[in-house]
Structures are given as C-alpha cells and as structure tokens.
Coordinates of C-alpha atoms in Angstrom, one line a residue:
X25 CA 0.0 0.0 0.0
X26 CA 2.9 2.5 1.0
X27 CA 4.5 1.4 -2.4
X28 CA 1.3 2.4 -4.6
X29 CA 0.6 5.9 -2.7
X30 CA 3.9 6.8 -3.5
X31 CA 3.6 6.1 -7.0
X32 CA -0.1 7.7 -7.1
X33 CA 1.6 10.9 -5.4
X34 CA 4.7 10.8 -7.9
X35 CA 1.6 11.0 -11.0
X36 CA 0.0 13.6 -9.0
X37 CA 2.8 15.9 -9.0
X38 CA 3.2 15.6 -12.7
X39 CA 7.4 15.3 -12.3
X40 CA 6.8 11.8 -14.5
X41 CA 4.2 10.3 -17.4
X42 CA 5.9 7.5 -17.9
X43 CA 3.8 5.4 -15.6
X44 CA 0.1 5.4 -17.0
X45 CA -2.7 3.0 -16.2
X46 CA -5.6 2.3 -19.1
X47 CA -7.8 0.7 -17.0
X48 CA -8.5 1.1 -13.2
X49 CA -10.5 -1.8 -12.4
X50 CA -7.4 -3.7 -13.8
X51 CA -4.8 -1.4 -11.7
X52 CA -6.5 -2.6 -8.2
X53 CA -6.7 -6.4 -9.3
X54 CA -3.0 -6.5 -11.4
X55 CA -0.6 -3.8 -9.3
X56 CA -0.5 -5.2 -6.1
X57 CA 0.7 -8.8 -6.8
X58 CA 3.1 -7.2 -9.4
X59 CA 4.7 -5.0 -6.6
X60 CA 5.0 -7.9 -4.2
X61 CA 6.8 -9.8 -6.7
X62 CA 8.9 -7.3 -7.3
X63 CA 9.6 -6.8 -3.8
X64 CA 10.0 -10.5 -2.7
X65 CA 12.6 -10.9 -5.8
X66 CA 14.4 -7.8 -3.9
X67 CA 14.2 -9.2 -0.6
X68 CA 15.8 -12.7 -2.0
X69 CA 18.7 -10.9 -4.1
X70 CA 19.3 -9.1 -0.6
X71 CA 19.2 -11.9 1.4
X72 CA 21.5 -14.2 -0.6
X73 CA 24.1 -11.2 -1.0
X74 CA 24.1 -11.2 2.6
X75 CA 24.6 -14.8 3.6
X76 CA 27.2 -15.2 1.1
X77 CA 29.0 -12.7 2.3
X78 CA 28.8 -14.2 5.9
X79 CA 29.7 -17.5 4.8
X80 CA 32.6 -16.2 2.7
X81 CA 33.6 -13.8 6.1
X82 CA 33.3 -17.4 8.5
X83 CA 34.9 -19.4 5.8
X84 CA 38.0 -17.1 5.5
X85 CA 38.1 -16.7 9.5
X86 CA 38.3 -20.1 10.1
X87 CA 40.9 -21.2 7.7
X88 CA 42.7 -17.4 7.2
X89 CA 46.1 -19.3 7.8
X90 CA 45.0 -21.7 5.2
X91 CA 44.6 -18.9 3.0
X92 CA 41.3 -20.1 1.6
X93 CA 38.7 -17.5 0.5
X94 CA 35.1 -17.5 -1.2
X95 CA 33.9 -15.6 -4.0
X96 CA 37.1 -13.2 -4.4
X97 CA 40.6 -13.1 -6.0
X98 CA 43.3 -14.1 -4.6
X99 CA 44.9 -10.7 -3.9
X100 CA 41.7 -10.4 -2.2
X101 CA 42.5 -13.8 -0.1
X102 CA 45.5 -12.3 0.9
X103 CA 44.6 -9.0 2.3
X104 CA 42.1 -10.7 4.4
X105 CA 43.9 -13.1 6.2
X106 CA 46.6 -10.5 7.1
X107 CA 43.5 -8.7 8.3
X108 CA 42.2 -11.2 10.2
X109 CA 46.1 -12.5 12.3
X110 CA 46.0 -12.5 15.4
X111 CA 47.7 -9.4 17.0
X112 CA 49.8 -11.1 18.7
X113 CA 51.2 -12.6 15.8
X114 CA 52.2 -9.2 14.6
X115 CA 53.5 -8.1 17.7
X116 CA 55.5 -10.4 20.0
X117 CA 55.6 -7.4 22.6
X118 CA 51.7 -7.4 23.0
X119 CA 51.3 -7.8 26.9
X120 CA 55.4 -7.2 27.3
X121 CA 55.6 -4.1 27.5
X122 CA 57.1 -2.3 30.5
X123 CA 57.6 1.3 31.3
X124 CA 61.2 2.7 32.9
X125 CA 60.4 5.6 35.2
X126 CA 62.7 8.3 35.2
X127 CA 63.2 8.4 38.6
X128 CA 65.6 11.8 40.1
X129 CA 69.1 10.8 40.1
X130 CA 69.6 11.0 43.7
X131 CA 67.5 7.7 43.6
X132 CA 69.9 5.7 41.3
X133 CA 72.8 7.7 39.2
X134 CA 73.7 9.8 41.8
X135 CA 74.2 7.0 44.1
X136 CA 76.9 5.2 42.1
X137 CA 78.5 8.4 41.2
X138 CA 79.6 9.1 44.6
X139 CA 80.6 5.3 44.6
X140 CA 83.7 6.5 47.4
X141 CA 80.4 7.0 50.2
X142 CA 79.5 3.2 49.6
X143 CA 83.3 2.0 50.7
X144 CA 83.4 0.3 54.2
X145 CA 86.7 0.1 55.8
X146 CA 86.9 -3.8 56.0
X147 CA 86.1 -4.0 52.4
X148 CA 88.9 -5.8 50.6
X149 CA 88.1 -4.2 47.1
X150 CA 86.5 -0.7 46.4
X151 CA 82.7 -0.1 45.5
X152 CA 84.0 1.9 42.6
X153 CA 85.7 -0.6 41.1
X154 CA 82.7 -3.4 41.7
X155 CA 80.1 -1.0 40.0
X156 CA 82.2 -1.1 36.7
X157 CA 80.9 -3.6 34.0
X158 CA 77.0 -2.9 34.1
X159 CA 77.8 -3.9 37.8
X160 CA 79.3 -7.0 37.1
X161 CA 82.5 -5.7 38.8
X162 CA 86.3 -6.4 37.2
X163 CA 86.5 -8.8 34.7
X164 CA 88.5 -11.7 35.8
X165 CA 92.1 -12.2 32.9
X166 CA 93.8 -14.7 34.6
X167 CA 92.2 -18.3 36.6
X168 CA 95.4 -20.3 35.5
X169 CA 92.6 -22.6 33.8
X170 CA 89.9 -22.6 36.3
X171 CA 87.6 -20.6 34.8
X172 CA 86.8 -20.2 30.6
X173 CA 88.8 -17.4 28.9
X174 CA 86.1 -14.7 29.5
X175 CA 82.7 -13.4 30.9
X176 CA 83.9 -14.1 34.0
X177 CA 83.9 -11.4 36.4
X178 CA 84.6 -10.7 40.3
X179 CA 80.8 -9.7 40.7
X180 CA 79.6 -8.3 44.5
X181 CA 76.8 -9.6 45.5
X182 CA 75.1 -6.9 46.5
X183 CA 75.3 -5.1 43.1
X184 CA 71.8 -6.8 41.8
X185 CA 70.3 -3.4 41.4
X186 CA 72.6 -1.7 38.9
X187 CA 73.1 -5.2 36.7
X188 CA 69.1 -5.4 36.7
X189 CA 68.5 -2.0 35.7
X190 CA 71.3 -2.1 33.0
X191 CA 69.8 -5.3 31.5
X192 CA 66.4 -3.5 31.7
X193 CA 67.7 -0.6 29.6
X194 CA 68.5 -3.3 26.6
X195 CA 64.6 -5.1 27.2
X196 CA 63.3 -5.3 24.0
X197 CA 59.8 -4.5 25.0
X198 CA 60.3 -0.8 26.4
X199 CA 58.0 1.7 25.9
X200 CA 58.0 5.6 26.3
X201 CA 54.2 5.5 26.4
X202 CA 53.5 4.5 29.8
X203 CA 49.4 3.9 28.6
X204 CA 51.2 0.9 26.6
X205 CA 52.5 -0.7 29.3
X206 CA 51.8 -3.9 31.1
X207 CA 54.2 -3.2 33.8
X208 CA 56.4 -0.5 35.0
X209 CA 59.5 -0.3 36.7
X210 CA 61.0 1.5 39.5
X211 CA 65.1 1.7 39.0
X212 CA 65.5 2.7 42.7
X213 CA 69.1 1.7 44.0
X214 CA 67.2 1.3 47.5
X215 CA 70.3 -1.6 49.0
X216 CA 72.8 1.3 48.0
X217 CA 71.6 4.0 49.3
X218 CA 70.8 2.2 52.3
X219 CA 74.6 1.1 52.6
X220 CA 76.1 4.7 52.8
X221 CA 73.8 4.9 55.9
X222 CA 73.7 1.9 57.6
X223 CA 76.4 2.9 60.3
X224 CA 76.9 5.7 62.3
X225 CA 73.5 7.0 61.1
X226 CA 70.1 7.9 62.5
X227 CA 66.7 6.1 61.2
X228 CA 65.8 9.3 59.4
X229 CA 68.7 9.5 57.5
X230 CA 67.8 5.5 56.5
X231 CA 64.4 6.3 55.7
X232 CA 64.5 9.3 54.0
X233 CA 65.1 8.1 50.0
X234 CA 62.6 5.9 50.6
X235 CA 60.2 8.1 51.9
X236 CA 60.9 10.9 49.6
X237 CA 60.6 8.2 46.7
X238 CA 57.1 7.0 47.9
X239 CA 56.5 11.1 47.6
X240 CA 57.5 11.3 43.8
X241 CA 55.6 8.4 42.6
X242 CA 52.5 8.8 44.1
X243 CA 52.7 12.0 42.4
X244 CA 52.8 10.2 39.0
X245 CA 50.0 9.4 36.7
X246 CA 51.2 6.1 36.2
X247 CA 51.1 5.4 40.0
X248 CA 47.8 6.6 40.4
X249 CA 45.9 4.5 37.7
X250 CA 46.5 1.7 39.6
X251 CA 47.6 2.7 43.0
X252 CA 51.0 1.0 42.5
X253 CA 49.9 -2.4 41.7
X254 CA 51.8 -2.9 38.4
X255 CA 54.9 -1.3 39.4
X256 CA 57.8 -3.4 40.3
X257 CA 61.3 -2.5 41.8
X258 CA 64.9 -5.2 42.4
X259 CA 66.2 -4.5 46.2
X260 CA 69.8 -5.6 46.0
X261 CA 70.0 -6.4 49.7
X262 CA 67.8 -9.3 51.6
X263 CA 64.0 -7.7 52.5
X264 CA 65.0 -7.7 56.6
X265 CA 67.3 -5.2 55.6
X266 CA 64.5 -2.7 54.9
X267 CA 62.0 -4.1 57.7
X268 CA 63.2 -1.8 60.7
X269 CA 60.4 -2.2 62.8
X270 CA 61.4 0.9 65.6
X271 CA 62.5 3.7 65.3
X272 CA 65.6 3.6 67.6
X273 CA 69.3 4.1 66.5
X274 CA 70.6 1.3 67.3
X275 CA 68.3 -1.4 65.4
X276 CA 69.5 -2.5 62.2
X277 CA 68.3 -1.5 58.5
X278 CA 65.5 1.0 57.4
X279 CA 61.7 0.8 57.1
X280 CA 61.4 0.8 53.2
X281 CA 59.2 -1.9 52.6
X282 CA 56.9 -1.5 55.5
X283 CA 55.5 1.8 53.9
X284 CA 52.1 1.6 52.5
X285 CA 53.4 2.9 48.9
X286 CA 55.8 0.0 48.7
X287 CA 53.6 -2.7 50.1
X288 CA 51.4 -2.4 46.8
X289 CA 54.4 -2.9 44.4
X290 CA 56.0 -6.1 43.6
X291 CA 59.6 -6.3 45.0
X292 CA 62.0 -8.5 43.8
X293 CA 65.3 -9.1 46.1
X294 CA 68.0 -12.1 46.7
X295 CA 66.0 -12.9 49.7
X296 CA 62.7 -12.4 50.8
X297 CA 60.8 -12.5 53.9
X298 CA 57.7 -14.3 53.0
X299 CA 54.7 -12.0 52.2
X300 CA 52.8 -11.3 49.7
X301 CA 54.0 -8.8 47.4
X302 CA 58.0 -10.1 47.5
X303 CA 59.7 -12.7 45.7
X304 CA 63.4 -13.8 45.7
X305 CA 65.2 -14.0 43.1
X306 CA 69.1 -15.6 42.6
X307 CA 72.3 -13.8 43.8
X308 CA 74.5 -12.3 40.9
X309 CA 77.0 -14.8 40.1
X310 CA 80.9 -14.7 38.2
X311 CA 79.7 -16.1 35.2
X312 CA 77.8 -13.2 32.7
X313 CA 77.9 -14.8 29.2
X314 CA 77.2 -12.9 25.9
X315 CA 76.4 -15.8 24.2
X316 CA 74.6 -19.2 24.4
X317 CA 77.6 -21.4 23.1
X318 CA 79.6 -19.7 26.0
X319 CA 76.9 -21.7 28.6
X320 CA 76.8 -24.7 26.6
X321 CA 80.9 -24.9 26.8
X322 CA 80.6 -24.4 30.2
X323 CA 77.6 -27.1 30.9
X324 CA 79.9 -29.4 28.9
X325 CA 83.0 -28.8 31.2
X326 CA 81.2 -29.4 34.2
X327 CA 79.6 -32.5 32.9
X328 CA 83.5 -33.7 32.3
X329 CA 85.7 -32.5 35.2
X330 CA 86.7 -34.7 38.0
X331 CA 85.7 -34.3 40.8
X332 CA 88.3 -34.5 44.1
X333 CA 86.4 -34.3 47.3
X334 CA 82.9 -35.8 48.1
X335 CA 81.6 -32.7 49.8
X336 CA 83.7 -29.0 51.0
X337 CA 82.2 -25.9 52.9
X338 CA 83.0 -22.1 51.8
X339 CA 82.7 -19.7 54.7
X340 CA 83.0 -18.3 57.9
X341 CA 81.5 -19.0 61.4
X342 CA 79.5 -16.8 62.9
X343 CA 80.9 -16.0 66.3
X344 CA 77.1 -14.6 67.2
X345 CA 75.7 -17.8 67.1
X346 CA 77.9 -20.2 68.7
X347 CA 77.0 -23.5 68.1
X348 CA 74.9 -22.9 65.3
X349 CA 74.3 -25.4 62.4
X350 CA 76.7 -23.3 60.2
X351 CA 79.5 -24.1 62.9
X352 CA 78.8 -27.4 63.5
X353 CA 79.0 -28.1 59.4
X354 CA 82.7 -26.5 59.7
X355 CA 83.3 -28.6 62.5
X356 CA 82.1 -31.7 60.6
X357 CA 84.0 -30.7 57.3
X358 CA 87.0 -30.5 59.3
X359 CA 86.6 -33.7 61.0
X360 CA 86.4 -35.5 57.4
X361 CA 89.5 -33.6 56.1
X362 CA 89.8 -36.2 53.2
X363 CA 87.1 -35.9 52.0
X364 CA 85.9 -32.6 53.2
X365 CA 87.4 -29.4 51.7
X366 CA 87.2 -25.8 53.5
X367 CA 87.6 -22.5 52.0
X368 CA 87.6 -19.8 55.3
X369 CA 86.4 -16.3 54.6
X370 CA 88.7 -13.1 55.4
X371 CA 91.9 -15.7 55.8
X372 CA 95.5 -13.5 55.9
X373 CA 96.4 -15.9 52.5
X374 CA 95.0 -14.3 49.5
X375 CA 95.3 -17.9 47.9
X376 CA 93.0 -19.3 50.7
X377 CA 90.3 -17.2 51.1
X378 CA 87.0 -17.0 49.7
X379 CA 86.9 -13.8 48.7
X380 CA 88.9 -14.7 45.5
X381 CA 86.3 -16.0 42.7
X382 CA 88.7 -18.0 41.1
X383 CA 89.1 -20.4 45.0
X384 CA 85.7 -20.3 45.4
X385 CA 85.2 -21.9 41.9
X386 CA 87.8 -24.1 41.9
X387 CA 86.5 -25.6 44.9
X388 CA 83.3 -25.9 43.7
X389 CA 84.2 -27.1 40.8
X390 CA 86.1 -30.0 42.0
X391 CA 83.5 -31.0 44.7
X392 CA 80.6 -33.4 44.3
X393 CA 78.1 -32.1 47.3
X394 CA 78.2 -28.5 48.4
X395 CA 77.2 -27.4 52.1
X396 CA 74.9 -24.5 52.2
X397 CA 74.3 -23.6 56.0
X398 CA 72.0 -20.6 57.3
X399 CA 74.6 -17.8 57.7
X400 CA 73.5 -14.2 59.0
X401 CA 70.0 -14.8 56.8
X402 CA 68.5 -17.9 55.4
X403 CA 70.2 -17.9 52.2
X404 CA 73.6 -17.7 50.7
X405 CA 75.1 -16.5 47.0
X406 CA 77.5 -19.4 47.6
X407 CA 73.9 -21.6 46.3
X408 CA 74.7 -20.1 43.0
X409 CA 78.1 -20.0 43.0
X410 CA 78.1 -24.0 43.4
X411 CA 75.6 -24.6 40.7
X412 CA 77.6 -22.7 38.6
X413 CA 80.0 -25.2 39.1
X414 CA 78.0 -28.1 38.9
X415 CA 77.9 -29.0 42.4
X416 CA 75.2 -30.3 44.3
X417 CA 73.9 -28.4 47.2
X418 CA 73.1 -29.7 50.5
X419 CA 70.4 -27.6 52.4
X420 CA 70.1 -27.4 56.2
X421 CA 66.8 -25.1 56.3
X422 CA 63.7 -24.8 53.7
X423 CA 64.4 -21.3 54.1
X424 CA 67.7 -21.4 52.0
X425 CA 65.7 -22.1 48.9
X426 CA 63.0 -24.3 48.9
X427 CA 60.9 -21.3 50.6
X428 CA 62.3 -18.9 48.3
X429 CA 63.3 -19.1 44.8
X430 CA 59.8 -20.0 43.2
X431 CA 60.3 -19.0 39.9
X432 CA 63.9 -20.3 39.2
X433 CA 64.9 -23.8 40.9
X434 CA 62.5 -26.8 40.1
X435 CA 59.3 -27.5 42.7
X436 CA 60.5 -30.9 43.4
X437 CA 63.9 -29.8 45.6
X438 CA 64.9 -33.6 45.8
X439 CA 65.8 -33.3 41.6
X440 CA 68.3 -31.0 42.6
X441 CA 69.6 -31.1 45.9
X442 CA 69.8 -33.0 49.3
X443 CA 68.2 -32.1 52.7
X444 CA 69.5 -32.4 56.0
X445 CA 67.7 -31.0 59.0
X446 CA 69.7 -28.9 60.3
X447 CA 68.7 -29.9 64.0
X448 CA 69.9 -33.7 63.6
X449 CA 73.8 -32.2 63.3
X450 CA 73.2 -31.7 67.0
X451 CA 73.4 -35.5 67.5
X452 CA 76.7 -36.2 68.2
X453 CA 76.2 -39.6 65.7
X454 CA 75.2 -37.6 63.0
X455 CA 77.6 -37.7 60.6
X456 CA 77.4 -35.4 57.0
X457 CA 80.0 -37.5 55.5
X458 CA 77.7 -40.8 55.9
X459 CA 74.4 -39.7 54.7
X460 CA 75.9 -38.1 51.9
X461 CA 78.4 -41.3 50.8
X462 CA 74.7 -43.3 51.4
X463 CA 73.2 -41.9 48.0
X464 CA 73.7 -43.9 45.6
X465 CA 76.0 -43.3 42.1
X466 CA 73.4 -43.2 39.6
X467 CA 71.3 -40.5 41.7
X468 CA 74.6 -38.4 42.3
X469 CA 74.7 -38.5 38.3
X470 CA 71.1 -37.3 38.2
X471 CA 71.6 -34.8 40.7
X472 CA 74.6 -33.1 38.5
X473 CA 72.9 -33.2 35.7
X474 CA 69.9 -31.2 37.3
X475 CA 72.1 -29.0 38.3
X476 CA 74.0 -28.3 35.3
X477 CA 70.7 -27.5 33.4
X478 CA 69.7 -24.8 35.9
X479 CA 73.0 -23.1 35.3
X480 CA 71.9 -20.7 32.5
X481 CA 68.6 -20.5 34.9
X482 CA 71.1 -18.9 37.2
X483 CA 73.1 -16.7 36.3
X484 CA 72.6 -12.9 35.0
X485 CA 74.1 -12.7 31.0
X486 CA 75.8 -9.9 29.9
X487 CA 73.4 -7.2 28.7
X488 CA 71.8 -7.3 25.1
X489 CA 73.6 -11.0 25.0
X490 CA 72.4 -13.2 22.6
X491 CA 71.9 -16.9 24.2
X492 CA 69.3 -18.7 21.6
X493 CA 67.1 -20.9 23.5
X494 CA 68.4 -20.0 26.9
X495 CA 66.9 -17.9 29.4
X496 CA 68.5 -16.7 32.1
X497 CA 67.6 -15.2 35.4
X498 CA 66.4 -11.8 34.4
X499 CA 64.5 -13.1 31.3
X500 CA 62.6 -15.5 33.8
X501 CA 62.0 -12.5 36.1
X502 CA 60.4 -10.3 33.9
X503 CA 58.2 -13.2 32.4
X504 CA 57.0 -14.3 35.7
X505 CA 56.8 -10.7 36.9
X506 CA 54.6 -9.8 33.8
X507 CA 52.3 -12.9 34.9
X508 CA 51.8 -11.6 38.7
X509 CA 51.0 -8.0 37.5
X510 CA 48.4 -9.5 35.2
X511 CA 47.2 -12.1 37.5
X512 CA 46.5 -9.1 39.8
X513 CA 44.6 -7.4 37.4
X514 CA 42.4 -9.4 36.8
X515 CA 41.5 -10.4 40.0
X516 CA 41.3 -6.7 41.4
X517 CA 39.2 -6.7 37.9
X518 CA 36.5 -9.2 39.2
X519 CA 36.8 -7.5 42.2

C-alpha cells in the first residue's frame, strides 16, 4: 500500500508520465501482486548477498592461515587473512611491554656516582671498582685454567640493582608511552643507598630516600591509575634489611618496605621474607655470558671435570651464634679432612680465602656435594656459586631455597639437591660425610645433571647478549613478573 501511494503521489505531481494505467479496475486487481513480486525478488537478491557474504567472512576466519577464501581473487584472499592475524602474531611485545620511570638521580645515578660514600673500611676491594661492567665488577684475565677465557667477572653480591636495571635498559619490550604498558619499573638503588647509611647513622637519614621516593611516585599518573599495583622494583639487599620495625638508632636497616606505597608494588630481592607482594630472586654470580655457546661450553666442562672431594664448605663461622648449624657443618668438614674441603672467609692468605672467585670456583668445581648452612640470613650466594660449578647443594633449612626461589629452581627440591635438618647435626652420631656417601652413584649422576641445566637458569648474562634458547635469570623474572602483574589485574578486575 505505501508502495502504490507513493507512485499515485509521484503522477499527482506531474514530475513523470511514464507510468500510466488504461484501465482502473485492472490497476486494483494486477498492481499489487506485481509490486509484491517485485519486492519478494528484492528481498531474496538481498538476502543471498548477505549470507554469502557471511559465509565467505566465517569461511575465511576459520581457515585465514590456510589462506582459503570465497567468491574473491586471490589478492583479495591475501589482504584478508593479514587482516584477520591475530595481533599477537604481529606483535610479540603485546602484553610485554614495560615502562622505565625516570626516577631523580639521587635515587639511582647519583648514588653510584659518589661510589667512594659506599666504601666500608673492612672492604677488601673498592665499590668503585665493583660497580664497573654494568655492575658485574672487574672482569677476571687470569684463573690459570679454572675458569673459561672470558665473561667471567669478580661480581659483589650486592650489586643486583645496577646489573638489573642495565639489563632493563637493553629489554626489547620498552615503551616511552606508559598507557602501553603492562608493567612499570621502579630503577631505585634502594640496597645502595641504604649502605652509605647503615652505620653511624640515624633512622631518618635510613628512611628518607625511601620516603621521599614514595612522595614522587605517588605523584605520577602512572602510580595513580592503579595505586602501585603494576609497578615493580629489584632491592639488591635481603627484605630484613629494609623491615626496621622501631624507630631507635641502634636497630638495624631501614623501614622501606613496610611503607604503604611499597607494600602495593612487587619487590623482587635475593632474599625475601615471605609475604605477599616479595619474591626472591638468585644472587648475581661470576659467570655473565654474551652468548649461548659460552653456557653450553661451560655445561659441557662441568659434565667432564673430576671431581676431588665428596663434599667441601666455603665460609665463615659466625661468632654470634655459637654452636649454630653453620659451625657445626665447619666442624664436621673438618673432622672428614679427606674428604671434606674448607675455603675460610677473610683468611691473611689471599690464595685461601673465599673472597677470591677463582678459589671459590675451583673448589666448587672439583667437589661433588656443596654445604649451604644458614649464615647471617637464610640464604647464601655461595647456592649459585656452586651450581655454577656443577655441584650439588646440601640444604640445612627450607628457608635457604626451597621457601624462596619459586620461579627459578625446580618445585621438586629432591631433583636437585639434598636435605639435611639442620637440628639432627646436633646428634653427636650424626655424621654429613655418611648420609651423603649413602646416596647412591646413579642419583649423584642425576643430581649433577639437574644442576648443570639450571646453570643458564642462574646466572645474569651480559646485557643485550644473545643466548638462543636460553633464558637466564632476568628473562625469567620479567616473564613471571609480567604474569603476577596481570594475575593481579584481573582479579582486582573481578573485584
């Protein structure tokens, strides 16, 4: 009816002839069923159009790598299934990236600038000179054939913050666009600073980079889209270092991490104290490789060398704990001298002391079992330092590693290591030397081997390396870290 007024108004107004009707009795019974033809043969060219299309659009999704295509040339086929790949195909950084804030350089540059102010006076080699190398310290020329001919260095332990960040600068993910990123980090030297002031100073002077950097970032757009929770900082100290729970002079270490600001970041650090927003991560090591054939020579070496002693001990008692399961390991080693090695800490003897990387490595490297007591804290570097050299370690306390290092030594701690409680050393019948000559040959074989894979797990490569198939400690950081931050956002998402 709509369709014949319209046509009865378009005569009326005389704009057209060229529709005339010679007989109206014949218009009423003829134009109706004519129009509705004509409209149900438009509705049915419409409607196949449109479900060809569809099918052609389904067809081509679900087979776009196939490159298969209906009803259209091939240069057609093409520019649809590049159309239709997934981003992530396109962009292997989608969900990676991460945001560097550009923190005041009294926070980080500033602090290894003035490298003198982080010099102790019973420090046996100068901050300045450890700093050098993207923190890896001096590079080691000469091990008379202990170590490989480079990428060896006399790393400090403490120096996880500056080789972090530098690695960081060479991520391939960065982003100046902090809307793009998945993560952000914080490149505070926070175990640093607090070494200038850990003696001879008062808790303010502790606290105050840390306070003044909760200021600045709270400040920050970036902070405040999410309140902190996908920012994530490296503390090159142990957590108890920054867990000062007074505020008298005389207790030890500064009250970083029990601000409100940092409890909503993630903080990575070589030892962590069990809650919910920290997670440790390994000890820098000697060994900083630029390339994967480097770690596979290595792995190789370690699979060959022979092996002197059945277990040895590097360290130091600890005259504050007298009788403590670290002194009574010492005392064991040394009652098993042949086949027991000890490397003492701070010895007169340069050649004897465990200071030097190339002793501590040649006595790993020639020792089956390593002993890994509790020293000052739970864990030790000397747990990397002997997988590095393809030595298995012995563990005293779940706190040394099973409790802590998550992301980067295998759930099932008996494919790796051996357990002792550390309270059964205090029966006199105990021996270390027994248990250990107890475990069979073919599971001392599977225990190297284990630990010659986690080497390149390990270890911190030399930044913008190149190591193939590898990944090494950093690379599983940032992929786990990346993970958490998500895992979060979801949640607080749902929430």
């Amino acid at each position: 009816m709509k369709v014949e007024a319209t046509i009865r108004q378009y005569n009326h107004t005389g704009k057209s002839t060229r529709i005339k009707w010679r007989n109206p009795s014949r218009r009423k019974q003829n134009s109706k069923p004519w129009l509705l033809l004509l409209l149900l043969l438009s509705s049915f060219l419409v409607f196949f159009f449109l479900n060809s299309t569809r099918f052609s659009f389904r067809f081509s999704l679900n087979n776009h790598r196939l490159n298969v295509t209906s009803s259209v040339t091939s240069n057609r086929a093409s520019s649809t299934q590049e159309e239709l790949t997934p981003e992530y195909d396109k962009n292997p950084c989608l969900g990676r990236y991460i945001y560097i804030h550009h923190l005041p350089g009294r926070f980080n540059e500033d602090v290894v600038k003035n490298c003198e102010s982080l010099n102790r006076p019973t420090d046996k080699s100068s901050m300045c000179d450890n700093i050098k190398n993207y923190g890896f310290g001096p590079e080691i020329e000469n091990s008379n054939g202990v170590l490989s001919n480079k990428s060896w260095y006399s790393t400090n332990q403490f120096l996880l913050e500056v080789i972090f960040h530098a690695k960081m600068k060479k991520y391939k993910c960065l982003t100046n666009d902090s809307s793009l990123a998945s993560a952000i980090f914080i490149p505070f030297y926070a175990g640093l600073d607090l070494r200038r002031h850990l003696w001879r100073f008062t808790t303010s002077v502790r606290d105050s980079s840390g306070i003044d950097l909760a200021k600045w970032l709270v400040e920050r757009p970036e902070w405040r889209r999410n309140w902190g929770k996908d920012h994530f900082m490296v503390a090159g100290r142990i957590s108890r270092d920054f867990r000062r729970k007074t505020e008298n002079n005389s207790d030890w270490g500064s009250k970083f991490m029990l601000l409100p600001e940092s409890q909503n970041m993630s903080i990575m650090s070589i030892e962590s104290s069990f809650t919910s927003n920290e997670i440790a991560i390994p000890y820098p090591t000697y060994f900083h490789p630029s390339e994967n054939r480097e770690i596979l020579q290595w792995q190789r070496r370690m699979r060959e060398t022979k092996r002197e002693f059945l277990f040895s001990f590097a360290g130091a008692p600890r005259s504050r704990r007298k009788g403590s399961v670290r002194d009574l390991v010492i005392s064991q080693c040394k009652s098993s001298n042949k086949t027991c090695r000890l490397l003492g800490c701070g010895g007169d003897s340069a050649s004897q002391s465990c200071d030097d990387p190339v002793n501590v490595m040649k006595l790993f490297t020639s020792s089956i079992f390593c002993l890994q007591p509790p020293g000052d804290s739970y864990t030790r570097r000397s747990i990397f330092d002997s997988i590095l050299g393809g030595c298995i370690p012995v563990f005293f306390h779940p706190g040394s590693a099973y409790e802590q290092y998550f992301w980067h030594l295998p759930k099932n701690h008996s494919e790796y290591s051996v357990y002792m409680p550390g309270n059964q050393l205090r029966d006199r019948k105990f021996s270390i030397e027994q248990k250990l000559l107890e475990i069979t040959e073919d599971r001392v074989v599977a225990l190297r081997e284990a630990v010659i894979k986690l080497i390149p797990r390990v270890l911190y490569a030399n930044p913008g390396s190149k190591l193939g198939s590898f990944e090494d400690a950093f690379d599983i950081a940032i992929t786990r870290i990346l993970k958490r931050i998500s895992r979060a956002g979801e949640e607080s998402g749902r929430s």
